[in-house]
C-alpha atoms as a PDB file:
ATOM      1  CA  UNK A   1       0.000   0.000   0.000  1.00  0.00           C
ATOM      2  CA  UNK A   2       1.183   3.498  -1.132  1.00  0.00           C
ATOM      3  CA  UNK A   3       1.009   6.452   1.502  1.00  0.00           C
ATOM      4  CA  UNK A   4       0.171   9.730   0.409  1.00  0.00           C
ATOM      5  CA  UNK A   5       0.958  12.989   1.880  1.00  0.00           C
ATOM      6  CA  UNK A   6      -1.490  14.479   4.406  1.00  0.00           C
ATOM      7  CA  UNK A   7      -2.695  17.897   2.791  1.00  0.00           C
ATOM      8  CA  UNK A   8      -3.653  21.013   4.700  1.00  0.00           C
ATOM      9  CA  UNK A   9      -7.216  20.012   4.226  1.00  0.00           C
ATOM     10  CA  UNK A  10      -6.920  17.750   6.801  1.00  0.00           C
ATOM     11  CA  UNK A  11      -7.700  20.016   9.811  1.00  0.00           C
ATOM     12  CA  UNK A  12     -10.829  21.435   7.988  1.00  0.00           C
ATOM     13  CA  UNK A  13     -12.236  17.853   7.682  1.00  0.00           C
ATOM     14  CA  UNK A  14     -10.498  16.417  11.296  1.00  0.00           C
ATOM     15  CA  UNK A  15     -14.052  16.593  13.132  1.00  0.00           C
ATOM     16  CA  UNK A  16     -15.940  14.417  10.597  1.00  0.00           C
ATOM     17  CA  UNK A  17     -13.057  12.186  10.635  1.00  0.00           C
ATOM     18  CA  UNK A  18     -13.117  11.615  13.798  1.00  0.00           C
ATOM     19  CA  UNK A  19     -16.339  10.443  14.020  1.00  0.00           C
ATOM     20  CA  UNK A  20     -15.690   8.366  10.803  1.00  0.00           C
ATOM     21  CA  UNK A  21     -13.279   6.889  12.983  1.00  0.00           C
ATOM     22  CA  UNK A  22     -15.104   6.039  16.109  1.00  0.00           C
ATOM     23  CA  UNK A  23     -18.123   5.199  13.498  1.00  0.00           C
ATOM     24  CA  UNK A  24     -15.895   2.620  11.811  1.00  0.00           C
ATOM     25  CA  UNK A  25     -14.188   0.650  15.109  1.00  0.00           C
ATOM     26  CA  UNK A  26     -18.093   1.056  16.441  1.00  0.00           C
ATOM     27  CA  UNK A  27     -19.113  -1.045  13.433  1.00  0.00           C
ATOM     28  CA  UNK A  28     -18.276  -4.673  14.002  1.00  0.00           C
ATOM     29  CA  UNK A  29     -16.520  -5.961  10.753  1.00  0.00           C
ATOM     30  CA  UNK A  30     -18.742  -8.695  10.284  1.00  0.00           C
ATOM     31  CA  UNK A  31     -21.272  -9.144   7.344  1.00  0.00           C
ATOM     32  CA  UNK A  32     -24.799  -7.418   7.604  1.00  0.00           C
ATOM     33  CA  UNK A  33     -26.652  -9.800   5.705  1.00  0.00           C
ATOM     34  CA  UNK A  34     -30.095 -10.623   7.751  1.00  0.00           C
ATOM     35  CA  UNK A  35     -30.716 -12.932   4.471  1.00  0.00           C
ATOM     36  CA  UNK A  36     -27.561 -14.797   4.384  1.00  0.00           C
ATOM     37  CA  UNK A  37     -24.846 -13.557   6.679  1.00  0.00           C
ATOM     38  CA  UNK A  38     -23.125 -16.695   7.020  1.00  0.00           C
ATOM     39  CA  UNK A  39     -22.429 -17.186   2.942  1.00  0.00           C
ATOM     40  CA  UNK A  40     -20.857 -13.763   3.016  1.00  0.00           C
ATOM     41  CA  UNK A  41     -18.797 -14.758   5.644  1.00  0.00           C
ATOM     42  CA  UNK A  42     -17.626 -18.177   3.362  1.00  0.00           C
ATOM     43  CA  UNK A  43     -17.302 -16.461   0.327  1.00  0.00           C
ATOM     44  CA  UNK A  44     -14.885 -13.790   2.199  1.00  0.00           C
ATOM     45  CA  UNK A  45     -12.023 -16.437   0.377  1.00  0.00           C
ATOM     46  CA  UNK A  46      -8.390 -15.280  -0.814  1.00  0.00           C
ATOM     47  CA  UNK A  47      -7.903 -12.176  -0.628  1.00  0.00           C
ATOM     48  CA  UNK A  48     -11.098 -10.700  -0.042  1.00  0.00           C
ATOM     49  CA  UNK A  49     -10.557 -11.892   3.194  1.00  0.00           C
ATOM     50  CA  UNK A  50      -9.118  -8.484   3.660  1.00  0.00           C
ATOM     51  CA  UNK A  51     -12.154  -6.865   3.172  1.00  0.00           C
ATOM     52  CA  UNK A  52     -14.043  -5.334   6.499  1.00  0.00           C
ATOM     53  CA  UNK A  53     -17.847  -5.430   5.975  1.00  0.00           C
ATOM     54  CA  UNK A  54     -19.368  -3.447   8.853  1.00  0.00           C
ATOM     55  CA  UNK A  55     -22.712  -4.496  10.933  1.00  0.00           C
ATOM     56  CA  UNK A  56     -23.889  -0.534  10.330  1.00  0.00           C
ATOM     57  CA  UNK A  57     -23.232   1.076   6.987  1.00  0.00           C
ATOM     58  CA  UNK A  58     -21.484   4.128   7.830  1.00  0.00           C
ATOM     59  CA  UNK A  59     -23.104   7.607   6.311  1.00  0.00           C
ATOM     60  CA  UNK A  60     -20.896   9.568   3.691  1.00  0.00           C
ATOM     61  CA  UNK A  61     -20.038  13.374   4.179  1.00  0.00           C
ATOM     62  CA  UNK A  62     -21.198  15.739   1.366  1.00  0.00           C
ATOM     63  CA  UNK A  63     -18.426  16.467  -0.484  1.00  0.00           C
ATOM     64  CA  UNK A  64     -17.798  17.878  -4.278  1.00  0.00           C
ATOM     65  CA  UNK A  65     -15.552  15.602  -6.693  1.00  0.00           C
ATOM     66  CA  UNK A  66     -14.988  16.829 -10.312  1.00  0.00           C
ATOM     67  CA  UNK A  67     -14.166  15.199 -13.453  1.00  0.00           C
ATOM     68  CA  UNK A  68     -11.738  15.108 -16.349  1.00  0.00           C
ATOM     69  CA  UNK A  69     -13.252  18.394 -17.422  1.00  0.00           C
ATOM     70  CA  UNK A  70     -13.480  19.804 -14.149  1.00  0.00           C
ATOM     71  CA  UNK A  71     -17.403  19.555 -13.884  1.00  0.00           C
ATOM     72  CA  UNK A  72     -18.528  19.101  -9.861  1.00  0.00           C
ATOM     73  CA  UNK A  73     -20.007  15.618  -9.082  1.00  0.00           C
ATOM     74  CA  UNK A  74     -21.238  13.909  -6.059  1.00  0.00           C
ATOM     75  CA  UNK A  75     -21.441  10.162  -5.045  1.00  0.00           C
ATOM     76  CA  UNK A  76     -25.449  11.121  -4.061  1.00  0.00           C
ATOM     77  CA  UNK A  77     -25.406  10.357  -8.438  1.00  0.00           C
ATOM     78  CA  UNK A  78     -24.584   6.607  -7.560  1.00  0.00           C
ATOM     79  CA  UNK A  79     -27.685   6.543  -5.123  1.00  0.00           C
ATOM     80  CA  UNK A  80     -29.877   3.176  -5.729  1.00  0.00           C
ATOM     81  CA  UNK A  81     -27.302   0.764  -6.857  1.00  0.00           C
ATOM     82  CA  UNK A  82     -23.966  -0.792  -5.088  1.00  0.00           C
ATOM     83  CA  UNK A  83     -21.004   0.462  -5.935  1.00  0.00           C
ATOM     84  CA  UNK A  84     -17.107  -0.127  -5.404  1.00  0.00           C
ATOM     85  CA  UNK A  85     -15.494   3.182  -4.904  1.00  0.00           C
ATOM     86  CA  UNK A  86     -11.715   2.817  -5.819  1.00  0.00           C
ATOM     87  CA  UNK A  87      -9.519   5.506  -4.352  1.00  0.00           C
ATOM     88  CA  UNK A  88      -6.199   5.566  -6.592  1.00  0.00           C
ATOM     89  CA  UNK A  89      -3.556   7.693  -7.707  1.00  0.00           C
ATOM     90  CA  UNK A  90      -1.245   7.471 -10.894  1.00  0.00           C
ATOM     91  CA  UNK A  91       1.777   7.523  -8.831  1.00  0.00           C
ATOM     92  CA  UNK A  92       0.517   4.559  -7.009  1.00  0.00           C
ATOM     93  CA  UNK A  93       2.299   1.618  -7.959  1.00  0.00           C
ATOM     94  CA  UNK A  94      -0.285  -0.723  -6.185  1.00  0.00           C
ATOM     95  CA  UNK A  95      -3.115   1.222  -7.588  1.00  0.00           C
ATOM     96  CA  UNK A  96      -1.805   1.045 -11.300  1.00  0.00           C
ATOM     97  CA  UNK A  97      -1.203  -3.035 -10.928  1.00  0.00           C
ATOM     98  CA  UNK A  98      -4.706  -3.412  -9.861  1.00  0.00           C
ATOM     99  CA  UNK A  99      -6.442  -1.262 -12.577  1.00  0.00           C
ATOM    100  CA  UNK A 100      -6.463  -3.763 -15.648  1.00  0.00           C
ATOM    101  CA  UNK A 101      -8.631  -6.231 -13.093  1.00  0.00           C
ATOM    102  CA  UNK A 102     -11.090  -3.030 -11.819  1.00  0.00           C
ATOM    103  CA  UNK A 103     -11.465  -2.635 -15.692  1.00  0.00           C
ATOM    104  CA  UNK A 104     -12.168  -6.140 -16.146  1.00  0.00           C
ATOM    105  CA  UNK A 105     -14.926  -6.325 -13.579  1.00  0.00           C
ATOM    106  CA  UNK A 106     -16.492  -2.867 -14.611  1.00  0.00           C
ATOM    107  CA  UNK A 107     -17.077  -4.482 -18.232  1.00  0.00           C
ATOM    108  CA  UNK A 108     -18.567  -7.950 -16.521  1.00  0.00           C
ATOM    109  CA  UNK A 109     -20.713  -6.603 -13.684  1.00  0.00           C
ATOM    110  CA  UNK A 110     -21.791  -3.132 -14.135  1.00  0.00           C
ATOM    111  CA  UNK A 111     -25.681  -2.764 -14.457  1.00  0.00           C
ATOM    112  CA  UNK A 112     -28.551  -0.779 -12.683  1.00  0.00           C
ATOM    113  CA  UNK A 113     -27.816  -2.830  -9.398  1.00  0.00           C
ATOM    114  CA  UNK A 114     -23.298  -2.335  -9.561  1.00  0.00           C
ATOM    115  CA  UNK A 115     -20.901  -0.164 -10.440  1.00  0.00           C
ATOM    116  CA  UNK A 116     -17.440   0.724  -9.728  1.00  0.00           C
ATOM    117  CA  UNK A 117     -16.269   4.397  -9.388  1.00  0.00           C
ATOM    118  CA  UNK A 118     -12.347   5.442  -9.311  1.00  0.00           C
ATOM    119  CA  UNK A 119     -11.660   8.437  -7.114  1.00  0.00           C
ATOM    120  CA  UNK A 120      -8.243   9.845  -8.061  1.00  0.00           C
ATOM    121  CA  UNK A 121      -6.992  11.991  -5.386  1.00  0.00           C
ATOM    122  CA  UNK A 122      -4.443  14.340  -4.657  1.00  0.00           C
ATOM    123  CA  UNK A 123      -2.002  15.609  -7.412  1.00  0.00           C
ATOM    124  CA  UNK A 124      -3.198  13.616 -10.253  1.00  0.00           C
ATOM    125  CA  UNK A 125      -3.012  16.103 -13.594  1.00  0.00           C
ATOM    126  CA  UNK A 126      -6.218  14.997 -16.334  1.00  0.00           C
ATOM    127  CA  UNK A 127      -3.275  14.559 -19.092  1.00  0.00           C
ATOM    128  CA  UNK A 128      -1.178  12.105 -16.705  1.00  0.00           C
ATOM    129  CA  UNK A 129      -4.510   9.994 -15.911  1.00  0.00           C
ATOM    130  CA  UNK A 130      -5.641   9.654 -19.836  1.00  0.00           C
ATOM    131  CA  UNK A 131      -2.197   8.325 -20.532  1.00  0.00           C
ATOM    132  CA  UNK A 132      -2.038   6.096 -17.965  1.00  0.00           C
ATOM    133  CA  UNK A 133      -6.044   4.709 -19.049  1.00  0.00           C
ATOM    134  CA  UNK A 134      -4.509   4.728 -22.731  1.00  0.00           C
ATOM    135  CA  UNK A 135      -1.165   3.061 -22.005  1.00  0.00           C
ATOM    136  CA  UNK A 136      -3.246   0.300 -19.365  1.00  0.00           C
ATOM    137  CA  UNK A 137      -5.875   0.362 -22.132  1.00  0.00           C
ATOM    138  CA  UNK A 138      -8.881   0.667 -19.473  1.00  0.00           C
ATOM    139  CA  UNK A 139     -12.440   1.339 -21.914  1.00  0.00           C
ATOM    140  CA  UNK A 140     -14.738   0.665 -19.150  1.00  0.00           C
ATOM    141  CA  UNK A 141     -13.625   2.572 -16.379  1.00  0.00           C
ATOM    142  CA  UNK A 142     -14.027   6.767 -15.859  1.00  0.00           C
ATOM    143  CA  UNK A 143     -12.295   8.202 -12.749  1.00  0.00           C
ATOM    144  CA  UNK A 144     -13.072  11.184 -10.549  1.00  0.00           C
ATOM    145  CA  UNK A 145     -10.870  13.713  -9.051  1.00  0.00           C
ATOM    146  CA  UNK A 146     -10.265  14.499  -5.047  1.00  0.00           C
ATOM    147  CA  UNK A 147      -7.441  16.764  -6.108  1.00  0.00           C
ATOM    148  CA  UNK A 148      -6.924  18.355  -2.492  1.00  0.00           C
ATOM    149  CA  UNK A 149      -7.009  14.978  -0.419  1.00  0.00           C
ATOM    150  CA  UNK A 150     -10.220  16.454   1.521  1.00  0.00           C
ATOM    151  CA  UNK A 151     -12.412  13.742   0.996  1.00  0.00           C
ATOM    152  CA  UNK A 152     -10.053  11.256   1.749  1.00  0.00           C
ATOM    153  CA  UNK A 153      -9.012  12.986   4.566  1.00  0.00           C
ATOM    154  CA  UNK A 154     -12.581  12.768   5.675  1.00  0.00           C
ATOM    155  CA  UNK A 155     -12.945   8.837   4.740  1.00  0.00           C
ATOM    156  CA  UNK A 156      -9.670   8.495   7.068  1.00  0.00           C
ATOM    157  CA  UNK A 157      -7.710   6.786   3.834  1.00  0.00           C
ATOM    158  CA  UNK A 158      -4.082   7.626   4.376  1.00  0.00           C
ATOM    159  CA  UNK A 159      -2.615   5.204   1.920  1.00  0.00           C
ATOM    160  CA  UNK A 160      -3.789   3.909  -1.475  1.00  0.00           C
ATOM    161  CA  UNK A 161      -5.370   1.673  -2.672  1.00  0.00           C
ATOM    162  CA  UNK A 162      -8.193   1.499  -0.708  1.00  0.00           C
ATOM    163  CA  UNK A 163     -11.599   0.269  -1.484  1.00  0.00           C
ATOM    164  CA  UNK A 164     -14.939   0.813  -0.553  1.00  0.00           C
ATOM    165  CA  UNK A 165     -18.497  -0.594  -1.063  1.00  0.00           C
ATOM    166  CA  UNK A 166     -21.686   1.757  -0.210  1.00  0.00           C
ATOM    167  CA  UNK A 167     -24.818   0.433  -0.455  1.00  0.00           C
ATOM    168  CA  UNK A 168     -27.590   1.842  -2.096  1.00  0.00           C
ATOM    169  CA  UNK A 169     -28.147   4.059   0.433  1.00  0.00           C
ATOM    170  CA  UNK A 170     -24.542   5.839  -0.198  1.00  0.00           C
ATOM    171  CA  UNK A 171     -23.458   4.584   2.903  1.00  0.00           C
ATOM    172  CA  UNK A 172     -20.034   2.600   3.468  1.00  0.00           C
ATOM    173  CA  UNK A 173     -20.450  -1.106   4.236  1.00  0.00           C
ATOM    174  CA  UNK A 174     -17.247  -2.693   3.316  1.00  0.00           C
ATOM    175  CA  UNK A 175     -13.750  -1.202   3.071  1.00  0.00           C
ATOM    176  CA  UNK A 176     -10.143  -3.096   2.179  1.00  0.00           C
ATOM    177  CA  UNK A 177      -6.662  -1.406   2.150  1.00  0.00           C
ATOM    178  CA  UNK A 178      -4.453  -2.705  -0.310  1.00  0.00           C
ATOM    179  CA  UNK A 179      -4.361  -3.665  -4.333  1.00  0.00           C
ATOM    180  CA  UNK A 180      -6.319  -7.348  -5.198  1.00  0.00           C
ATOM    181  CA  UNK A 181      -7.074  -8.845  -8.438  1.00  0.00           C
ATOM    182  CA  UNK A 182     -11.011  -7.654  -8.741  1.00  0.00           C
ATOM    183  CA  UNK A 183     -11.927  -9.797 -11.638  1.00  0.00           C
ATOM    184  CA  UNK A 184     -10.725 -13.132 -10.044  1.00  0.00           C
ATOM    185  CA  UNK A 185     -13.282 -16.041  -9.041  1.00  0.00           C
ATOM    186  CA  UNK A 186     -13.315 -15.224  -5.725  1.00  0.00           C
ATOM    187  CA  UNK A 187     -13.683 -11.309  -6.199  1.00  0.00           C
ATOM    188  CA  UNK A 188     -16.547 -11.565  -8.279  1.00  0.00           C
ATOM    189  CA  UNK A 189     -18.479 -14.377  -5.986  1.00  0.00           C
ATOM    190  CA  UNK A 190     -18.147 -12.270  -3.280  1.00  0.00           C
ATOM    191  CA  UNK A 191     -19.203  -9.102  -4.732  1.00  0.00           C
ATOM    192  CA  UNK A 192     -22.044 -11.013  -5.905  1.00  0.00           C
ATOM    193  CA  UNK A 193     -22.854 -12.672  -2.868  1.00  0.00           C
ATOM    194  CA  UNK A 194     -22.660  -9.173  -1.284  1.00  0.00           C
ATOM    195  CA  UNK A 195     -25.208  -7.184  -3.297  1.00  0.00           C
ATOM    196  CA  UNK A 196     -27.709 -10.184  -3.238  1.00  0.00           C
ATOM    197  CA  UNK A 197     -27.396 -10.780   0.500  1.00  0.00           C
ATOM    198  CA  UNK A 198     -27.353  -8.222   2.290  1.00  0.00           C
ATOM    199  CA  UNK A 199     -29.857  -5.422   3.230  1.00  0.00           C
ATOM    200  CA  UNK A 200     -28.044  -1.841   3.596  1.00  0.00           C
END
């Protein structure tokens, strides 16, 4: 895992962070699944093991991403489906190794019920992120910008990559620090398993 510099944002998002914090070891990482808890917990196998589902999805803070073109966004747009929120950076050797497999899994499983979202943040310039896409040849995967580090500052994700999973509610059920191949067998059971299962 990668760290990245702490930017000055920090301090303006330290409150909310700290009750991400006490949110997050508050939430028991076990699998919320009322339906079928105990297959989630099986199908946790290689390395999703080192994913964290938590007992109470955790509520996001309002925050303003932007785009390649520098339009504002918000994760509220992702509202009614699952989604995997990648948060990455192009000097991230971890991130960059894990891509091709994100880009895999985008192609196989996105629909109205999944998706997954890249967050770049900090310095990542547009022109250094289309020539990574183009050189890792990624066609099914668009990326956001975090360019000042405040919503990860917020999320409490001081090295990359980390991943999360919100519910349809926007809220944050499942996190995992660290790179993994998303399009293996055991990824895409899990995931699977996950948005069937479990009531957010």
């Amino acid at each position: 895992m990668t760290r990245i510099p702490r930017a000055t944002s920090l301090l303006s998002g330290l409150r909310f962070a700290l009750l991400y914090v006490a949110l997050a070891f508050g939430a028991n990482p076990v699998a919320a699944a009322p339906l079928d808890r105990q297959t989630i917990l099986d199908m946790r196998t290689g390395e999703m093991r080192k994913f964290a589902v938590y007992k109470s999805p955790i509520e996001l803070p309002v925050y303003a991403l932007i785009d390649m073109d520098n339009n504002d966004h918000s994760m509220d747009e992702f509202k009614g489906k699952y989604v995997l929120v990648n948060f990455w950076a192009t000097w991230c050797a971890p991130c960059r190794k894990e891509m091709p497999s994100l880009d895999a899994l985008q192609k196989k499983m996105r629909s109205d019920n999944f998706e997954v979202v890249l967050i770049a943040t900090g310095r990542n310039p547009p022109p250094a992120i289309r020539k990574f896409f183009e050189e890792a040849k990624l066609n099914s995967l668009q990326t956001l910008r975090d360019p000042t580090h405040q919503l990860a500052n917020m999320l409490c994700i001081y090295g990359l990559p980390i991943s999360i999973i919100l519910n349809p509610e926007g809220k944050e059920m499942a996190r995992m620090q660290g790179d993994a191949n998303w399009n293996s067998p055991e990824a895409v059971a899990f995931l699977q398993t996950l948005i069937a299962g479990t009531d957010g």
